[in-house]
XYZ file of C-alpha atoms in Angstrom:
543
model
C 137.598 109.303 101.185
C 134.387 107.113 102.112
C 135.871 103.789 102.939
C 132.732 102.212 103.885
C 129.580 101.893 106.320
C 129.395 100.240 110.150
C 126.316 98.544 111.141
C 124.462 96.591 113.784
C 123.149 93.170 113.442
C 120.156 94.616 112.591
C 121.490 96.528 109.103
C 120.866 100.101 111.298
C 123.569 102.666 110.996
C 126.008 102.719 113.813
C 127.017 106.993 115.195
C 130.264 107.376 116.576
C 132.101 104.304 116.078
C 135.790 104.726 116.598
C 137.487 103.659 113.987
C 141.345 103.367 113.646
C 143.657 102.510 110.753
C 147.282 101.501 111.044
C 149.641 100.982 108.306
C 151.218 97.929 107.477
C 153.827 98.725 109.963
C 151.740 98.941 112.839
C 151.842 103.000 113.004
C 148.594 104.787 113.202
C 147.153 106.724 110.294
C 144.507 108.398 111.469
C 141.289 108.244 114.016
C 137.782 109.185 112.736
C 134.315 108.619 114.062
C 131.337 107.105 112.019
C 128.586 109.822 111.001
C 124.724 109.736 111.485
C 124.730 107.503 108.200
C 127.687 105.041 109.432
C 129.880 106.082 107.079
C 133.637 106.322 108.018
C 135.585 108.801 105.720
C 139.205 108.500 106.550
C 142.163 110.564 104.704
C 144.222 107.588 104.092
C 146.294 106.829 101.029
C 145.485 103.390 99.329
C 147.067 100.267 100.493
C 146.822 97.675 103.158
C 145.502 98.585 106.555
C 144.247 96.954 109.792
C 141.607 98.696 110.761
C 139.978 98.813 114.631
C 136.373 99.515 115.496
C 134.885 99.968 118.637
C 131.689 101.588 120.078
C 129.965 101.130 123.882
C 127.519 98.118 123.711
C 129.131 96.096 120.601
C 132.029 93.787 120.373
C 134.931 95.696 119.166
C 136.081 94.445 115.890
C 139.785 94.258 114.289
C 139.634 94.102 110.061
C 142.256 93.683 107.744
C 141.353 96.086 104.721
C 142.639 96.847 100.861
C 141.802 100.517 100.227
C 142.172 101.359 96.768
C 141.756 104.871 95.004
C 138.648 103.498 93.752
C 136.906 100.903 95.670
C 133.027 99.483 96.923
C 132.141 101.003 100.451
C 132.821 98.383 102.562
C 130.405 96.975 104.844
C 131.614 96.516 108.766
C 129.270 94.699 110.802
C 129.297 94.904 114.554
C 127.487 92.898 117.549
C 125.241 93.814 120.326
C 126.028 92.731 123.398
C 123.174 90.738 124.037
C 123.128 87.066 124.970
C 121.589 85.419 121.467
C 122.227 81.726 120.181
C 121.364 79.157 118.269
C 122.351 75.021 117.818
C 124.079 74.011 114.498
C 122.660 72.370 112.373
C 119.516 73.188 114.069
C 117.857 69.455 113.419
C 119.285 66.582 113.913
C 117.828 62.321 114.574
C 118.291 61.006 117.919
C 122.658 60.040 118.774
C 123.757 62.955 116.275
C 125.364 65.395 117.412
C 124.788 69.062 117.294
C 127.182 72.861 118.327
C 125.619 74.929 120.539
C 126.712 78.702 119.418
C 126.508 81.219 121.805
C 127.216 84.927 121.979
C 127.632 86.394 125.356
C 129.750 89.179 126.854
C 129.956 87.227 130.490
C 129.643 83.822 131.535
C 126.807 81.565 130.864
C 125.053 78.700 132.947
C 123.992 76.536 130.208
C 121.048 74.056 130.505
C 119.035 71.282 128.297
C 115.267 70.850 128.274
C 112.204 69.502 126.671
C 109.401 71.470 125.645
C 106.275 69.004 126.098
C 103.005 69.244 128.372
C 105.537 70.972 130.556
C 109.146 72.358 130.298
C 111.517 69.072 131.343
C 114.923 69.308 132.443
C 117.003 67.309 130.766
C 120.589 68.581 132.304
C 122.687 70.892 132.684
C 125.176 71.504 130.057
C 127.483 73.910 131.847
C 129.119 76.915 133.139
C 131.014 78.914 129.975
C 133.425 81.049 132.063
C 135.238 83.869 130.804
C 138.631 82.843 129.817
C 140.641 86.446 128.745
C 138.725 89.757 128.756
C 134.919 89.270 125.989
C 136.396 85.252 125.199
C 132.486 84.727 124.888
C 132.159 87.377 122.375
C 131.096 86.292 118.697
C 132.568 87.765 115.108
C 129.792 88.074 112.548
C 131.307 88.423 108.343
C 131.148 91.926 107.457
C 128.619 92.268 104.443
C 125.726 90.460 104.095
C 126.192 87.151 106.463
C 122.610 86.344 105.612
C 123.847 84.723 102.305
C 126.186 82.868 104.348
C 125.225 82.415 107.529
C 127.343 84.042 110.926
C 129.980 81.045 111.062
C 130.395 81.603 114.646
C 132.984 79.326 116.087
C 134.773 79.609 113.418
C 136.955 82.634 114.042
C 138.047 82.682 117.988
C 136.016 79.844 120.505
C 133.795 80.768 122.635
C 134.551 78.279 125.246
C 137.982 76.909 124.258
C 138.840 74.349 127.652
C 135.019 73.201 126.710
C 133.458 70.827 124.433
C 130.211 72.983 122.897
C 128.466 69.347 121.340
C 125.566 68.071 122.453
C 124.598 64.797 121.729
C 120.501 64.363 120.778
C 118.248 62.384 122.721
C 116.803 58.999 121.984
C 113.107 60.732 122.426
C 112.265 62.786 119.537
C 110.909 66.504 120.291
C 111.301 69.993 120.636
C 114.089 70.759 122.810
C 115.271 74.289 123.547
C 118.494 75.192 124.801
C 118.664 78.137 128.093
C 121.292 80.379 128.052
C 121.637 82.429 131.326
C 123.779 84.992 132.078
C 125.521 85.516 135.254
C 123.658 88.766 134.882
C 120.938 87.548 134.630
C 120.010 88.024 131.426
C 118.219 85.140 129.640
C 118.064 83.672 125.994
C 116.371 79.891 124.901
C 116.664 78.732 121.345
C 115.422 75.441 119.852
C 116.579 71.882 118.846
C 114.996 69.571 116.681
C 115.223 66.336 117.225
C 113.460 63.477 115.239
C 113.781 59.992 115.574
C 116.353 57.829 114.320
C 113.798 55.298 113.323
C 110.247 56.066 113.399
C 109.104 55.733 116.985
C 104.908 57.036 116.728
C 102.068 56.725 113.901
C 102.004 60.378 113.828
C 104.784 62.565 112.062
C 104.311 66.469 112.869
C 106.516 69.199 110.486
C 107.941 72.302 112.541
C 107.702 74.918 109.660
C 111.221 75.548 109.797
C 111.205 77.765 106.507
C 109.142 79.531 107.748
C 111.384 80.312 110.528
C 113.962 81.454 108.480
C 112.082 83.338 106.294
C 110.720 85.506 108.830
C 114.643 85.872 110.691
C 115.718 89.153 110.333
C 119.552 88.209 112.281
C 121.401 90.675 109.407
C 119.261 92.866 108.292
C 117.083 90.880 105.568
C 114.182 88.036 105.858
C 111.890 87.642 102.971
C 109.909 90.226 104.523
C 112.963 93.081 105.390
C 115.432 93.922 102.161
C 114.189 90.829 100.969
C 115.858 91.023 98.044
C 119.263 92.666 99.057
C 121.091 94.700 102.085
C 120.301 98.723 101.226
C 123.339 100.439 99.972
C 123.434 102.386 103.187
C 122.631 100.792 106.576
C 119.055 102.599 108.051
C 118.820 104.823 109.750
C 115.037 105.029 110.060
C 112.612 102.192 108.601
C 109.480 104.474 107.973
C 111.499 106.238 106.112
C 113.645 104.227 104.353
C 112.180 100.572 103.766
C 110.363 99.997 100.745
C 107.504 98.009 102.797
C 106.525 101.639 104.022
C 107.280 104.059 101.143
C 106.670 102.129 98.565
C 102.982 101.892 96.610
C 100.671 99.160 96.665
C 100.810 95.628 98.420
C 104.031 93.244 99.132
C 106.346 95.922 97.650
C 109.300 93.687 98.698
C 108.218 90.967 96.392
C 108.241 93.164 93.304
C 111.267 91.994 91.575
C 111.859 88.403 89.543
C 112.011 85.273 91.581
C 115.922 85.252 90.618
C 116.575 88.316 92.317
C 116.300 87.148 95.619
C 119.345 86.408 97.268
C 119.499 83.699 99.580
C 118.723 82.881 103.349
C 120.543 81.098 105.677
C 119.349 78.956 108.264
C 123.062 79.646 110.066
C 121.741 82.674 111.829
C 120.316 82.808 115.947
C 116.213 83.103 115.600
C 115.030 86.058 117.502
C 111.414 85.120 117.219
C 111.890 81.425 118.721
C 112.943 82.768 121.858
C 110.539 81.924 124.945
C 111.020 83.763 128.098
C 112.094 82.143 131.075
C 109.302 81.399 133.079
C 106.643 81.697 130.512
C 104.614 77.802 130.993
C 102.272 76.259 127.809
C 99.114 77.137 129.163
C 100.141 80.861 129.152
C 98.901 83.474 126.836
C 101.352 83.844 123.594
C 102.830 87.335 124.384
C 103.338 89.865 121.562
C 107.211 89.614 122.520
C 106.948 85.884 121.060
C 106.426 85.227 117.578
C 102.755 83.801 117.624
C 103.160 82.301 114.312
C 106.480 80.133 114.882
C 107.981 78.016 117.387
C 106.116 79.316 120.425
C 102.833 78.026 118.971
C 103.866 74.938 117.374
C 104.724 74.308 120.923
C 101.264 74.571 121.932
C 100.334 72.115 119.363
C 103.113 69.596 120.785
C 101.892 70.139 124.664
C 98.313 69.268 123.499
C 99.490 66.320 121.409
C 101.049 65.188 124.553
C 97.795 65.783 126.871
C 95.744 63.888 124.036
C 98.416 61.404 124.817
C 98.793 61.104 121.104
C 103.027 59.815 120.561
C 104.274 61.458 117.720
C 107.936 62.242 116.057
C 108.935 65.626 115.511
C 110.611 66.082 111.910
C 112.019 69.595 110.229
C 110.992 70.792 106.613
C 113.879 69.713 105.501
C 114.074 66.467 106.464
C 111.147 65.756 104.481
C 112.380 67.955 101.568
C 115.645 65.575 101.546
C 113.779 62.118 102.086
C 114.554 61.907 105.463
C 110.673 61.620 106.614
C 109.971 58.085 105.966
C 106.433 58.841 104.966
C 105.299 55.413 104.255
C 106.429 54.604 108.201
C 103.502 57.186 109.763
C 99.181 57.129 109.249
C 99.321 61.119 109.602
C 101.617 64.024 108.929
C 100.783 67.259 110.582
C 101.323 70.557 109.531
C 100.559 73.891 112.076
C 100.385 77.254 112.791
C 102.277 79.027 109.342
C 104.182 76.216 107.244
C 103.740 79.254 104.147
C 106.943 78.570 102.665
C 107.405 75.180 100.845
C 109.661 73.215 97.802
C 108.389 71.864 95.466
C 110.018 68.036 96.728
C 108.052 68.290 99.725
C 104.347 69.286 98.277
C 104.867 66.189 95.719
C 106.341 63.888 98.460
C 103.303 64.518 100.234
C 100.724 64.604 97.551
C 101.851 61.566 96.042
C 101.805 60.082 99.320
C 97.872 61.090 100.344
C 96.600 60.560 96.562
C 98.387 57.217 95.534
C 99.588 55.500 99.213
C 96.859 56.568 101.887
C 98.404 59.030 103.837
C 96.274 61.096 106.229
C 97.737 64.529 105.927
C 96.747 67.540 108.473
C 96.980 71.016 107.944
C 96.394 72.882 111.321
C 97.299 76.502 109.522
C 96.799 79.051 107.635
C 98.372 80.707 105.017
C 100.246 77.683 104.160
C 102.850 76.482 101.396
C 101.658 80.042 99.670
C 105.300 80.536 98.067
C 107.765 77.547 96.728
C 111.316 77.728 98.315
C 114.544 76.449 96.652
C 117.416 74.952 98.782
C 120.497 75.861 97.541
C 122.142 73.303 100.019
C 120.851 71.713 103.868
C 122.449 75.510 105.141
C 120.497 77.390 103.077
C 117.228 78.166 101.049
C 116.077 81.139 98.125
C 112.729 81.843 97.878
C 110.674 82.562 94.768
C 108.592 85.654 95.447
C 107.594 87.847 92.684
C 104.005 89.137 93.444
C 102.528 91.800 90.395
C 99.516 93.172 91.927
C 96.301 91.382 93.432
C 93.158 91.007 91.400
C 90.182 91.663 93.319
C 89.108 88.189 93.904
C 92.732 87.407 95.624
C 95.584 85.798 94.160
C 98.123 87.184 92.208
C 98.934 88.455 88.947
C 101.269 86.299 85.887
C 104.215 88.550 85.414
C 104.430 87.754 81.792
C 100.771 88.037 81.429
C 99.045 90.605 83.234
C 95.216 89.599 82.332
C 96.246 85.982 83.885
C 96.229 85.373 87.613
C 97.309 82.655 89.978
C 95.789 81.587 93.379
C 99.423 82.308 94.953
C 102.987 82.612 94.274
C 102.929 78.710 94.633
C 100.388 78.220 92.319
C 102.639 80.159 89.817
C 105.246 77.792 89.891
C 104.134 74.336 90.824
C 100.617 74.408 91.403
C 97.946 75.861 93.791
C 97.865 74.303 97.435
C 94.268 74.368 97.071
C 94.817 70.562 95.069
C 96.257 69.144 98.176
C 95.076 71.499 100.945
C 91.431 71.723 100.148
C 91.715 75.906 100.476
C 93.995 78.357 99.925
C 94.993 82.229 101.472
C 93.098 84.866 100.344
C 93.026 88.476 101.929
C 89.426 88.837 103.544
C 90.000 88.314 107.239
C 93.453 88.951 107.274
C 94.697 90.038 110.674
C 91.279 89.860 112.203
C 90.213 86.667 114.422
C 86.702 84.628 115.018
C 85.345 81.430 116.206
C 84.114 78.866 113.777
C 80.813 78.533 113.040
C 79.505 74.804 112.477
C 78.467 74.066 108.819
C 78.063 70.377 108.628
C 76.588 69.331 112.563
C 76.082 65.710 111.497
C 79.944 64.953 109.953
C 81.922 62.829 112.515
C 84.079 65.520 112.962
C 82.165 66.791 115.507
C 80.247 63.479 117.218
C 80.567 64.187 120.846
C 81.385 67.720 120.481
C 77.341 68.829 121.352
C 77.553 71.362 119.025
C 74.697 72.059 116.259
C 74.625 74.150 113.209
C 75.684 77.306 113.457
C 77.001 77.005 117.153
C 80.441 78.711 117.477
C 83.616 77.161 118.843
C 87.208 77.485 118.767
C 86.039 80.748 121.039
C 89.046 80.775 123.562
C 92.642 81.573 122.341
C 95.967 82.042 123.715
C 97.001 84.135 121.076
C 97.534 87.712 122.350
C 98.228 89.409 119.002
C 95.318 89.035 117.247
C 92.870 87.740 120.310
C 89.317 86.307 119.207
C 89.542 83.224 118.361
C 90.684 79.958 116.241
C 89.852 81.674 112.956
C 92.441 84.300 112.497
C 95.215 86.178 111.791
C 95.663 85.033 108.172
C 92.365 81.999 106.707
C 92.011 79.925 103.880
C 89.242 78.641 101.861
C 88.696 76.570 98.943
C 88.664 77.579 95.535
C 88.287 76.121 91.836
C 91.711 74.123 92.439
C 90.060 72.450 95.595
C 89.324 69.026 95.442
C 85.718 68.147 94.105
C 84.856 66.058 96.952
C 86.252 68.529 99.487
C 83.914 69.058 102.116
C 83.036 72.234 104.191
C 82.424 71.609 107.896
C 82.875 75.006 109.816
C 83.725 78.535 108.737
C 85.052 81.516 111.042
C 82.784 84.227 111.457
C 85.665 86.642 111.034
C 84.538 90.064 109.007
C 83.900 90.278 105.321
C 83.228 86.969 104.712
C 86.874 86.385 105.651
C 86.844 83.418 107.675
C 88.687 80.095 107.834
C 86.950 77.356 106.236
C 87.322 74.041 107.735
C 87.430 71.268 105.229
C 88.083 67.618 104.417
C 88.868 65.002 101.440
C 89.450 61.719 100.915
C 91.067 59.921 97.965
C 90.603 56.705 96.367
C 93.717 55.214 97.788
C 91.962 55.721 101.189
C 94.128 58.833 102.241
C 92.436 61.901 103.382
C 93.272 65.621 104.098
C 92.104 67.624 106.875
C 92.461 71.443 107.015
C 91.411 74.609 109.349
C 93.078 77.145 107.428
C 94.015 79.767 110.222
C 97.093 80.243 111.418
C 95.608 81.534 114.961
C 94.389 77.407 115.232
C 96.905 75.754 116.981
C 97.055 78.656 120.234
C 93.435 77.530 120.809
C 93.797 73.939 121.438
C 94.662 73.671 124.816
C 92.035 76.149 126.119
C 89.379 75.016 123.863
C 87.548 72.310 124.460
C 85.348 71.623 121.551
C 87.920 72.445 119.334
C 90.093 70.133 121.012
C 87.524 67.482 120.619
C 87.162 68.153 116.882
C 91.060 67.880 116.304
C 91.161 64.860 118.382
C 88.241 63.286 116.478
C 90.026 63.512 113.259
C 92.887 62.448 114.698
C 91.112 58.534 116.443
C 89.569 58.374 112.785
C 92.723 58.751 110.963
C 94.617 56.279 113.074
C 91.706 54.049 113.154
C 90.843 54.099 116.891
């Protein structure tokens, strides 16, 4: 009898996992071995087992099963033993308090630091000793925990004599968390932390949906099974995913926006991680996500050099009302804020049109697809794409002969109203400097430069290297506004490059946008770029 499938944290299919089942008495049935597919086929009669799991390199695992004569395979998940964390909830205001959750398989050293100009200690947490043999060991949900997040702590404590709270400091920021292991192994995840009352004149967003839409802790993101777990863990992804055998562009966005199960933000980020001794001015290595954390980081560091004070706020918090908006003169944006509600776009539209906000967008491919949150835990995004029409965009669903600007556009409006631009394909995945457009706008008094003169030449960003017009660029389009104004474009291929714009309102706010996600990992290393960006930034604040 197939009684179900064993899998990694990952969603890949687990060979040779011992697997026991004893009988309600405590007497063992029988003793199989998953095959090449993780499946465990066991001659067992139905009724109520506890069933034991255990392979080399993953936390063993006791479940309590119903196996019926007819019955769903069902899923066992099991851990790596890899140090991997993450701080619940993952944003907090200054005096809350937050968990840290931490999956080890040997004691930790735990420490607290700032990620500014330069990596500050804040303290040290503590030493999480081992208290009974793999006490530091984790328990994910069998199934798919991406739905509901790993709830660790909840079953077994990781460090039971120990408090795991941390309280958040006064100064807002990004903070990351360092796990080391007596090993030697080494994990950092980030913290959040924005101000109880608004400290600076300048708010800045950490794209935290887009975090969790590109987290792949389970097996899904909105880019891997987006829609649902596989039947059968994989085995091999070139094989098996639908993003490589299936025809024609974004196959994992095929299906209707409902079909799309949900994402939880309860889940460690693999792609936050920064290595241990890896400093702001460094290059962004391909083993850190260049499009996350790691950049916005960059951004931070050169706020701080500007010596521009600013308050560091999640997505959510503005999605829930928790940015006061009328309290700051800018709100930034950076690096890849793609993913979006519908509450924040209006919160900050209304706010730029009708108040005077100064809103900058320092990224590309941004708010390109609205997001739902079910609750503060977790968010659903609406995807469906139905091919691409030459000119970009993509298709109505309903309506094949109408097309949209982006998935966005389809169900609020395009980003190009408040933006200025909007993604389209040309460039993607290729990088550029800007070329100068405009010479005589005050964007770039001081700056030397003239028209056509390139800048934004050096970059940081190792993945796609060549400069601050990259990796995925906007540029306007019949939604942008009809005073928006082009000042640069990137010289990437195919007419593919970022275009630089700007657009003020009648209420006196005003909207500044690169449109490249590659931006923000050339600010520190740039100087005329660094000029420009600070230029907009003196004229917004009125210095």
């Amino acid at each position: 009898m197939l009684i179900g499938y064993v899998s990694n944290e990952r969603y890949v299919a687990l060979i040779d996992v011992g697997v026991e089942f004893q009988d309600g008495d405590g007497n063992t049935v029988t003793i199989v071995k998953s095959s090449p597919r993780g499946a465990i086929f066991a001659d067992v009669a139905p009724g109520e087992y506890k069933v034991t799991l255990h392979k080399a390199g993953f936390g063993p695992k006791i479940v309590n099963l119903t196996v019926a004569a007819e019955h769903a395979p069902y899923q066992f998940r099991l851990l790596s033993d890899r140090i991997v964390g993450y701080m619940w909830p993952k944003w907090v205001k200054s005096g809350d308090r937050g968990e840290f959750r931490v999956h080890a398989t040997e004691p930790y050293r735990l420490s607290f630091w700032r990620y500014g100009l330069e990596k500050e200690f804040i303290k040290l947490i503590s030493w999480i000793d081992e208290h009974g043999p793999g006490a530091n060991m984790q328990i994910t949900p069998d199934g798919d925990y991406v739905q509901t997040g790993v709830q660790w702590n909840q079953r077994g404590y990781g460090a039971p004599s120990q408090s795991s709270l941390l309280e958040a400091p006064e100064r807002s920021g990004l903070y990351y968390v360092h796990v080391e292991g007596e090993s030697g192994e080494f994990f950092s995840f980030p913290w959040i932390v924005a101000p109880k009352e608004p400290t600076a004149r300048i708010a800045v967003l950490a794209s935290t949906n887009t975090w969790n839409a590109y987290n792949n802790f389970g097996g899904r993101s909105n880019y891997i099974n987006a829609d649902q777990l596989p039947a059968t863990p994989i085995v091999n992804a070139r094989l098996e995913l639908s993003r490589y055998y299936y025809g024609g562009q974004y196959p994992e966005w095929r299906y209707p926006d409902e079909a799309y199960l949900p994402l939880s933000f309860e889940r460690p980020e693999w792609l936050n991680h920064i290595p241990e001794f890896t400093e702001v001015y460094d290059n962004i290595e391909g083993r850190q996500a260049c499009h996350v954390a790691p950049t916005e980081w960059r951004l931070l560091a050169w706020l701080e050099r500007e010596g521009f004070e600013h308050d560091f706020y999640s997505e959510y918090q503005l999605h829930a009302g928790d940015l006061d908006l009328d309290a700051y003169e800018i709100v930034i944006s950076a690096v890849h804020p793609e993913y979006w509600s519908a509450q924040m776009y209006h919160r900050i539209k209304e706010w730029v049109q009708e108040r005077g906000g100064k809103f900058m967008y320092l990224g590309g491919n941004g708010l390109n697809a609205e997001v739902e949150f079910i609750d503060d835990q977790t968010m659903r995004v609406n995807n469906q794409v139905v091919g691409h029409p030459s000119g970009g965009g993509v298709r109505d669903p309903e309506d094949s002969s109408r097309t949209f600007e982006s998935r966005f556009h389809r169900n609020v409006e395009s980003e190009a109203n408040l933006l200025g631009v909007v993604f389209t394909e040309a460039g993607v995945m290729t990088a550029a400097p800007y070329a100068v457009v405009d010479p005589e706008h005050w964007v770039f008094a001081g700056t030397g430069l003239k028209k056509g003169d390139l800048f934004g030449i050096e970059s940081q960003h190792e993945r796609i290297p060549g400069g601050a017009s990259g990796h995925e660029t906007d540029k306007r389009s019949a939604s942008s506004p009809a005073n928006t104004v082009l000042l640069a474009k990137g010289t990437n291929p195919d007419e593919g490059g970022s275009e630089m714009v700007i657009y003020d309102t009648e209420s006196g706010g005003s909207v500044f946008s690169v449109g490249s996600i590659t931006y923000c990992a050339c600010l520190l290393v740039d100087e005329p770029l660094s000029q420009v960006t600070a230029n907009v930034i003196n004229k917004f604040l009125g210095n």
